[in-house]
Amino acid sequence: MKIKLSSVLAGLVFSHTISAVVIKEEHLYKMHGNMSSSARYFSPISTIPPPASIFPTIAHPFLPVYADSSFNKVVPTCSWISNLFYPSVNNLAPTTPDPYILRLLDDFGGNPGLSISQPYDKVIGSYPPMNNIPASPAGYIINGVVVDLRITSKEWKNEKPSTLITKWDLFGANIKLSGNGGSINFPVARGTPFITSVYKNLTPQFFTQHAIIKITADKELGDNTYSGYKFKISFNNSPTSTYLIYVLGDQPLTLKKDGFSNLIATSSFNGVIQVAKLPDTPGSEEILDAHKGVWSTGGAVDTSADSKSYTIKWNRQGDLSKKLLAYAYPHHLSSFSNDVSKTNMVLQSSSKGPMQAVIGNSWTLQETDLPSTEWLPSRPAPEGSTRNEIMKEMVDDVYSNYTENTLKGDNYFSGKGLQKYALLALTLNKPDQTQLYNSELAKVSLDKIKKALVPYLENRQSNPYKYDSVYKGIVARDGLPASMGGKDDIYSEFGHSYYNDHHYHQGYFVVTAAIVHYLDPAWRSGELKEWTETLIRDVNNPVDNDPYFAQFRSWDWFAGHSWAGGIKVNGALDGRDQESVPESVNFYWGTKLWGLATKNKPMTELANLQLAITKRTTYDYFWFLDGNKNRPSEMVKNKVAGIFFEQKIDYTTYFGRFMEYVHGIQQLPMTPILAEYIRTPEFVNQEWDQKLGAVAPTVKSPWAGVLYLNYATINPADAYPILRTIPVDDGQTRSYSLYLTATRPGFRRRCKFY
């Protein structure tokens, strides 16, 4: 469909120019097209609704109160913009386009509006010794909450404006604040160097929690009054920060300093104002001057070039004769493959290290290290002398009580049980590759995993799933109100009913379904396909015009990884978060396997690309090799982030602070993709030598099995005899642990001399 110039900025109705600024836009969003997801990978997984007989429909009880209902797009639940759609405690929940942190209508003094924060330094906090974790000098880092500059209006002194999010996509959103007969629209996009505001019939006002110590403008009129199209404002914080205010168009702005913290215009204004923090690198002001007047409203992903690259195509508005300036994360800078021009402008991101500004209307990024791992290890046959021992353990595991492990009251832990048994069936039913021959045991293993999967395939488990028509997704019942059949416990299933951890939970089911379909394509094939692809579409639907599911619920193309955090009823005060990288990997591996099993090449290639991007960002932001430049040196010594938030990095877990918890959650489930692709020998060696080697022998819980199976990736000979006797995790079987260990390159038996 075509969009009139008069309706650009989604929600603004301009039939005229504003202060002689003609707002032009390219790459206009097609509401019913596939513009924001062009390409080879972005084929619909399915076009049918989720089966109502399996997934009864509910309407989610927690509604996105600030979403413009006239904009026909699903509200994202696990996105960097998700906080925009709800009020929060003291309106403190941040939105993080980076390098700026934004808060709407916060209560830190001054008139309400859009507050900008761009911390120069992080707060680095220490933890004392706790359990078996020594003192951590950099136990966490967090951003302080401060208003560097707030964009507001004089008229809102006694009136809080209303909020409406009028447009959004994967890379941007439009915020509209209205009140007292006027409005301000804020088109916000990832990496933006400018916070752009479009005023209509309001008097601009700028507030800071700092004191304004210096103002430079085109004209100084006396009596603390300044006029022109550019204002340079310095504050009394340390080190001194400086912001630039640009007034676009023909109408200059006159600002009067009011006290120490306010600049107030002398008259009502209609037009565009841009605000930017000035980096302290030489030449930054000239670069900002040159690129003012053009801004991004969002963007589109294009994967049509080849299987190893993706392109972010920015939607631009303003002066389209200029190229777009935007800040890039470290993983972008190391994977650019097009003619993006890098500048020397650098600002700190909220939690990903330094961002560098680049010039270009589109970004093409390339991943050359795509995973070749499919179903089995690259050397699928275990070392010969171990096969009898492995088969003996296989017998014990296959003849164990599947129901106890796969039909628990919790879908997450049940899914772990299903996948561990599915891996046994896979290993036993490919004897020509694994050299593990026992046709009777192979049949039993496949029959039992099929039987165990049936209650889920029919949605008859203890906590069944429902289809949510509000956020277009699959949610567990128990977290819903009693009127919907739930238990009024929003934290049930780790918050699954509120879209937490969907890729973790559903990854286990998808891997299981893929293995079953691979081994027996005829078994309940139609039902299995419909059920599995419903779970995949809920998490990783690649198209933006699917009427039944949100696009890329968990995956963030700009951040380069998934987010686990969903809807927070009081606001996600630290932003989105993700704790377990491997469980994220498990979902994308499962999706790749399902694509292989169903011969869906676009699905397989998309998952492969996502795995490659995840590997890159994992070592930039989540797991720290010696020499990592994106983290304080003391934090690099922790080796893992712990819980990674948009606003915080916390060396702990949600379920306790023991060494085996913090590091073990980054090691499960151990599968071929994790052992051979994601967890590199260099990192495993460093982590073992610096953190785990001294602790692992003292761990007597099932976490020992997790730690030593990870150790097996670098020292299988020593790990193998230990794994024969120690407790193992509930998502791990002893037989598969020994099998995976004995397939490691260079595995040799340790000789014993008596």
PDB file of N, CA and C in Angstrom, residues 58-65 74-88 93 468 470-475 479-480 489-492 494-502 538 550 553-554 563-573 575-577 654:
ATOM      1  N   ILE A  58      -7.249 -17.513  24.031  1.00  0.00           N
ATOM      2  CA  ILE A  58      -7.561 -16.572  25.110  1.00  0.00           C
ATOM      3  C   ILE A  58      -7.096 -15.187  24.671  1.00  0.00           C
ATOM      4  N   ALA A  59      -7.561 -14.168  25.359  1.00  0.00           N
ATOM      5  CA  ALA A  59      -7.070 -12.806  25.144  1.00  0.00           C
ATOM      6  C   ALA A  59      -6.276 -12.419  26.383  1.00  0.00           C
ATOM      7  N   HIS A  60      -5.013 -12.123  26.220  1.00  0.00           N
ATOM      8  CA  HIS A  60      -4.122 -11.901  27.360  1.00  0.00           C
ATOM      9  C   HIS A  60      -4.683 -10.815  28.284  1.00  0.00           C
ATOM     10  N   PRO A  61      -4.595 -11.058  29.603  1.00  0.00           N
ATOM     11  CA  PRO A  61      -5.189 -10.097  30.537  1.00  0.00           C
ATOM     12  C   PRO A  61      -4.398  -8.807  30.726  1.00  0.00           C
ATOM     13  N   PHE A  62      -3.127  -8.804  30.360  1.00  0.00           N
ATOM     14  CA  PHE A  62      -2.294  -7.616  30.569  1.00  0.00           C
ATOM     15  C   PHE A  62      -2.117  -6.916  29.225  1.00  0.00           C
ATOM     16  N   LEU A  63      -2.817  -5.823  29.049  1.00  0.00           N
ATOM     17  CA  LEU A  63      -2.906  -5.197  27.731  1.00  0.00           C
ATOM     18  C   LEU A  63      -1.866  -4.085  27.546  1.00  0.00           C
ATOM     19  N   PRO A  64      -1.437  -3.858  26.306  1.00  0.00           N
ATOM     20  CA  PRO A  64      -0.477  -2.779  25.993  1.00  0.00           C
ATOM     21  C   PRO A  64      -1.204  -1.446  25.908  1.00  0.00           C
ATOM     22  N   VAL A  65      -1.306  -0.767  27.022  1.00  0.00           N
ATOM     23  CA  VAL A  65      -2.222   0.375  27.123  1.00  0.00           C
ATOM     24  C   VAL A  65      -1.810   1.563  26.268  1.00  0.00           C
ATOM     25  N   VAL A  74       1.475  -6.433  15.593  1.00  0.00           N
ATOM     26  CA  VAL A  74       1.500  -7.045  16.917  1.00  0.00           C
ATOM     27  C   VAL A  74       2.469  -6.293  17.823  1.00  0.00           C
ATOM     28  N   VAL A  75       2.062  -6.050  19.049  1.00  0.00           N
ATOM     29  CA  VAL A  75       2.938  -5.414  20.036  1.00  0.00           C
ATOM     30  C   VAL A  75       4.008  -6.423  20.451  1.00  0.00           C
ATOM     31  N   PRO A  76       5.289  -6.056  20.367  1.00  0.00           N
ATOM     32  CA  PRO A  76       6.358  -6.996  20.726  1.00  0.00           C
ATOM     33  C   PRO A  76       6.455  -7.184  22.234  1.00  0.00           C
ATOM     34  N   THR A  77       6.695  -8.419  22.651  1.00  0.00           N
ATOM     35  CA  THR A  77       6.736  -8.737  24.084  1.00  0.00           C
ATOM     36  C   THR A  77       8.149  -8.834  24.638  1.00  0.00           C
ATOM     37  N   CYS A  78       9.126  -9.110  23.799  1.00  0.00           N
ATOM     38  CA  CYS A  78      10.499  -9.365  24.274  1.00  0.00           C
ATOM     39  C   CYS A  78      11.490  -8.469  23.548  1.00  0.00           C
ATOM     40  N   SER A  79      11.074  -7.273  23.242  1.00  0.00           N
ATOM     41  CA  SER A  79      11.838  -6.372  22.390  1.00  0.00           C
ATOM     42  C   SER A  79      12.417  -5.214  23.196  1.00  0.00           C
ATOM     43  N   TRP A  80      13.410  -4.567  22.611  1.00  0.00           N
ATOM     44  CA  TRP A  80      13.991  -3.367  23.221  1.00  0.00           C
ATOM     45  C   TRP A  80      12.972  -2.248  23.370  1.00  0.00           C
ATOM     46  N   ILE A  81      11.871  -2.289  22.611  1.00  0.00           N
ATOM     47  CA  ILE A  81      10.849  -1.246  22.728  1.00  0.00           C
ATOM     48  C   ILE A  81       9.662  -1.676  23.586  1.00  0.00           C
ATOM     49  N   SER A  82       9.679  -2.885  24.158  1.00  0.00           N
ATOM     50  CA  SER A  82       8.496  -3.394  24.860  1.00  0.00           C
ATOM     51  C   SER A  82       8.092  -2.532  26.047  1.00  0.00           C
ATOM     52  N   ASN A  83       9.045  -1.915  26.729  1.00  0.00           N
ATOM     53  CA  ASN A  83       8.697  -1.065  27.876  1.00  0.00           C
ATOM     54  C   ASN A  83       7.838   0.139  27.487  1.00  0.00           C
ATOM     55  N   LEU A  84       7.892   0.529  26.217  1.00  0.00           N
ATOM     56  CA  LEU A  84       7.157   1.717  25.795  1.00  0.00           C
ATOM     57  C   LEU A  84       5.648   1.564  25.928  1.00  0.00           C
ATOM     58  N   PHE A  85       5.148   0.344  25.950  1.00  0.00           N
ATOM     59  CA  PHE A  85       3.712   0.121  25.815  1.00  0.00           C
ATOM     60  C   PHE A  85       2.963   0.085  27.151  1.00  0.00           C
ATOM     61  N   TYR A  86       3.697   0.279  28.257  1.00  0.00           N
ATOM     62  CA  TYR A  86       3.074   0.157  29.577  1.00  0.00           C
ATOM     63  C   TYR A  86       3.636   1.212  30.537  1.00  0.00           C
ATOM     64  N   PRO A  87       2.840   1.590  31.531  1.00  0.00           N
ATOM     65  CA  PRO A  87       3.421   2.362  32.630  1.00  0.00           C
ATOM     66  C   PRO A  87       4.313   1.452  33.473  1.00  0.00           C
ATOM     67  N   SER A  88       5.165   2.035  34.297  1.00  0.00           N
ATOM     68  CA  SER A  88       6.053   1.247  35.155  1.00  0.00           C
ATOM     69  C   SER A  88       6.197   1.946  36.496  1.00  0.00           C
ATOM     70  N   ALA A  93      11.069   2.485  33.878  1.00  0.00           N
ATOM     71  CA  ALA A  93      11.476   1.441  32.936  1.00  0.00           C
ATOM     72  C   ALA A  93      12.099   2.074  31.690  1.00  0.00           C
ATOM     73  N   ASP A 468      -2.754 -16.984  22.478  1.00  0.00           N
ATOM     74  CA  ASP A 468      -3.103 -15.635  22.906  1.00  0.00           C
ATOM     75  C   ASP A 468      -3.349 -14.753  21.690  1.00  0.00           C
ATOM     76  N   VAL A 470      -3.975 -11.545  21.720  1.00  0.00           N
ATOM     77  CA  VAL A 470      -3.505 -10.168  21.889  1.00  0.00           C
ATOM     78  C   VAL A 470      -2.075 -10.019  21.377  1.00  0.00           C
ATOM     79  N   TYR A 471      -1.164 -10.825  21.918  1.00  0.00           N
ATOM     80  CA  TYR A 471       0.246 -10.740  21.523  1.00  0.00           C
ATOM     81  C   TYR A 471       0.625 -11.802  20.484  1.00  0.00           C
ATOM     82  N   LYS A 472      -0.386 -12.552  20.031  1.00  0.00           N
ATOM     83  CA  LYS A 472      -0.207 -13.535  18.957  1.00  0.00           C
ATOM     84  C   LYS A 472       0.894 -14.533  19.309  1.00  0.00           C
ATOM     85  N   GLY A 473       0.644 -15.304  20.349  1.00  0.00           N
ATOM     86  CA  GLY A 473       1.643 -16.273  20.761  1.00  0.00           C
ATOM     87  C   GLY A 473       1.046 -17.395  21.580  1.00  0.00           C
ATOM     88  N   ILE A 474       1.901 -18.325  21.983  1.00  0.00           N
ATOM     89  CA  ILE A 474       1.518 -19.484  22.766  1.00  0.00           C
ATOM     90  C   ILE A 474       1.946 -19.248  24.210  1.00  0.00           C
ATOM     91  N   VAL A 475       1.030 -19.400  25.153  1.00  0.00           N
ATOM     92  CA  VAL A 475       1.344 -19.164  26.562  1.00  0.00           C
ATOM     93  C   VAL A 475       0.859 -20.338  27.410  1.00  0.00           C
ATOM     94  N   GLY A 479      -0.200 -19.497  34.451  1.00  0.00           N
ATOM     95  CA  GLY A 479       0.099 -18.117  34.794  1.00  0.00           C
ATOM     96  C   GLY A 479      -1.037 -17.160  34.506  1.00  0.00           C
ATOM     97  N   LEU A 480      -2.114 -17.661  33.933  1.00  0.00           N
ATOM     98  CA  LEU A 480      -3.260 -16.825  33.571  1.00  0.00           C
ATOM     99  C   LEU A 480      -4.252 -16.753  34.726  1.00  0.00           C
ATOM    100  N   ASP A 489      -0.975 -17.116  38.894  1.00  0.00           N
ATOM    101  CA  ASP A 489       0.434 -17.043  39.297  1.00  0.00           C
ATOM    102  C   ASP A 489       1.261 -16.626  38.088  1.00  0.00           C
ATOM    103  N   ILE A 490       1.536 -15.328  37.974  1.00  0.00           N
ATOM    104  CA  ILE A 490       2.225 -14.840  36.774  1.00  0.00           C
ATOM    105  C   ILE A 490       3.653 -15.368  36.680  1.00  0.00           C
ATOM    106  N   TYR A 491       4.187 -15.890  37.790  1.00  0.00           N
ATOM    107  CA  TYR A 491       5.554 -16.416  37.771  1.00  0.00           C
ATOM    108  C   TYR A 491       5.606 -17.918  37.485  1.00  0.00           C
ATOM    109  N   SER A 492       4.449 -18.536  37.318  1.00  0.00           N
ATOM    110  CA  SER A 492       4.409 -19.956  36.968  1.00  0.00           C
ATOM    111  C   SER A 492       5.182 -20.198  35.676  1.00  0.00           C
ATOM    112  N   PHE A 494       8.249 -19.970  35.125  1.00  0.00           N
ATOM    113  CA  PHE A 494       9.232 -18.901  34.943  1.00  0.00           C
ATOM    114  C   PHE A 494       8.659 -17.711  34.176  1.00  0.00           C
ATOM    115  N   GLY A 495       7.343 -17.523  34.284  1.00  0.00           N
ATOM    116  CA  GLY A 495       6.711 -16.392  33.602  1.00  0.00           C
ATOM    117  C   GLY A 495       6.364 -16.657  32.149  1.00  0.00           C
ATOM    118  N   HIS A 496       6.252 -17.929  31.767  1.00  0.00           N
ATOM    119  CA  HIS A 496       5.955 -18.259  30.365  1.00  0.00           C
ATOM    120  C   HIS A 496       4.659 -17.604  29.896  1.00  0.00           C
ATOM    121  N   SER A 497       3.661 -17.529  30.777  1.00  0.00           N
ATOM    122  CA  SER A 497       2.376 -16.938  30.386  1.00  0.00           C
ATOM    123  C   SER A 497       2.511 -15.466  30.047  1.00  0.00           C
ATOM    124  N   TYR A 498       3.614 -14.844  30.512  1.00  0.00           N
ATOM    125  CA  TYR A 498       3.893 -13.451  30.195  1.00  0.00           C
ATOM    126  C   TYR A 498       5.108 -13.334  29.259  1.00  0.00           C
ATOM    127  N   TYR A 499       5.323 -14.400  28.502  1.00  0.00           N
ATOM    128  CA  TYR A 499       6.290 -14.446  27.398  1.00  0.00           C
ATOM    129  C   TYR A 499       7.753 -14.476  27.831  1.00  0.00           C
ATOM    130  N   ASN A 500       8.024 -14.867  29.069  1.00  0.00           N
ATOM    131  CA  ASN A 500       9.409 -15.098  29.467  1.00  0.00           C
ATOM    132  C   ASN A 500       9.895 -16.452  28.955  1.00  0.00           C
ATOM    133  N   ASP A 501      11.130 -16.498  28.510  1.00  0.00           N
ATOM    134  CA  ASP A 501      11.867 -17.753  28.278  1.00  0.00           C
ATOM    135  C   ASP A 501      11.244 -18.680  27.233  1.00  0.00           C
ATOM    136  N   HIS A 502      10.473 -18.148  26.294  1.00  0.00           N
ATOM    137  CA  HIS A 502       9.824 -19.038  25.324  1.00  0.00           C
ATOM    138  C   HIS A 502      10.835 -19.838  24.511  1.00  0.00           C
ATOM    139  N   ASP A 538       5.844 -19.070  17.223  1.00  0.00           N
ATOM    140  CA  ASP A 538       5.689 -18.239  18.411  1.00  0.00           C
ATOM    141  C   ASP A 538       6.986 -17.510  18.753  1.00  0.00           C
ATOM    142  N   ALA A 550       3.570 -12.962  16.096  1.00  0.00           N
ATOM    143  CA  ALA A 550       4.473 -11.813  16.027  1.00  0.00           C
ATOM    144  C   ALA A 550       5.735 -12.189  15.272  1.00  0.00           C
ATOM    145  N   ARG A 553       9.857 -12.806  17.824  1.00  0.00           N
ATOM    146  CA  ARG A 553       9.526 -12.435  19.198  1.00  0.00           C
ATOM    147  C   ARG A 553      10.782 -12.313  20.066  1.00  0.00           C
ATOM    148  N   SER A 554      11.678 -13.293  19.968  1.00  0.00           N
ATOM    149  CA  SER A 554      12.834 -13.330  20.861  1.00  0.00           C
ATOM    150  C   SER A 554      14.105 -12.778  20.236  1.00  0.00           C
ATOM    151  N   TRP A 563      16.514 -12.214  23.343  1.00  0.00           N
ATOM    152  CA  TRP A 563      16.155 -11.770  24.689  1.00  0.00           C
ATOM    153  C   TRP A 563      15.189 -12.771  25.290  1.00  0.00           C
ATOM    154  N   ALA A 564      15.355 -13.065  26.577  1.00  0.00           N
ATOM    155  CA  ALA A 564      14.476 -14.010  27.264  1.00  0.00           C
ATOM    156  C   ALA A 564      13.348 -13.303  28.004  1.00  0.00           C
ATOM    157  N   GLY A 565      13.604 -12.072  28.478  1.00  0.00           N
ATOM    158  CA  GLY A 565      12.626 -11.358  29.292  1.00  0.00           C
ATOM    159  C   GLY A 565      11.406 -10.945  28.496  1.00  0.00           C
ATOM    160  N   GLY A 566      10.229 -11.237  29.039  1.00  0.00           N
ATOM    161  CA  GLY A 566       8.978 -10.870  28.391  1.00  0.00           C
ATOM    162  C   GLY A 566       8.316  -9.693  29.063  1.00  0.00           C
ATOM    163  N   ILE A 567       6.999  -9.759  29.225  1.00  0.00           N
ATOM    164  CA  ILE A 567       6.226  -8.665  29.798  1.00  0.00           C
ATOM    165  C   ILE A 567       6.468  -8.615  31.305  1.00  0.00           C
ATOM    166  N   LYS A 568       6.806  -7.447  31.804  1.00  0.00           N
ATOM    167  CA  LYS A 568       6.970  -7.234  33.241  1.00  0.00           C
ATOM    168  C   LYS A 568       5.871  -6.274  33.696  1.00  0.00           C
ATOM    169  N   VAL A 569       5.026  -6.720  34.613  1.00  0.00           N
ATOM    170  CA  VAL A 569       3.834  -5.943  34.944  1.00  0.00           C
ATOM    171  C   VAL A 569       4.173  -4.621  35.629  1.00  0.00           C
ATOM    172  N   ASN A 570       5.343  -4.533  36.241  1.00  0.00           N
ATOM    173  CA  ASN A 570       5.777  -3.269  36.846  1.00  0.00           C
ATOM    174  C   ASN A 570       6.842  -2.563  36.013  1.00  0.00           C
ATOM    175  N   GLY A 571       7.068  -3.081  34.807  1.00  0.00           N
ATOM    176  CA  GLY A 571       8.109  -2.546  33.946  1.00  0.00           C
ATOM    177  C   GLY A 571       9.404  -3.318  34.104  1.00  0.00           C
ATOM    178  N   ALA A 572      10.109  -3.527  33.014  1.00  0.00           N
ATOM    179  CA  ALA A 572      11.432  -4.172  33.054  1.00  0.00           C
ATOM    180  C   ALA A 572      12.437  -3.075  33.404  1.00  0.00           C
ATOM    181  N   LEU A 573      12.700  -2.904  34.696  1.00  0.00           N
ATOM    182  CA  LEU A 573      13.452  -1.743  35.159  1.00  0.00           C
ATOM    183  C   LEU A 573      14.918  -1.792  34.765  1.00  0.00           C
ATOM    184  N   GLY A 575      15.612  -3.323  31.801  1.00  0.00           N
ATOM    185  CA  GLY A 575      15.500  -3.636  30.382  1.00  0.00           C
ATOM    186  C   GLY A 575      15.355  -5.124  30.146  1.00  0.00           C
ATOM    187  N   ARG A 576      15.443  -5.521  28.878  1.00  0.00           N
ATOM    188  CA  ARG A 576      15.375  -6.952  28.531  1.00  0.00           C
ATOM    189  C   ARG A 576      16.587  -7.669  29.116  1.00  0.00           C
ATOM    190  N   ASP A 577      16.494  -8.994  29.216  1.00  0.00           N
ATOM    191  CA  ASP A 577      17.616  -9.750  29.752  1.00  0.00           C
ATOM    192  C   ASP A 577      17.692 -11.135  29.113  1.00  0.00           C
ATOM    193  N   TYR A 654      19.371 -16.288  38.508  1.00  0.00           N
ATOM    194  CA  TYR A 654      18.069 -16.057  39.126  1.00  0.00           C
ATOM    195  C   TYR A 654      17.783 -17.057  40.242  1.00  0.00           C
TER     196      TYR A 654
END
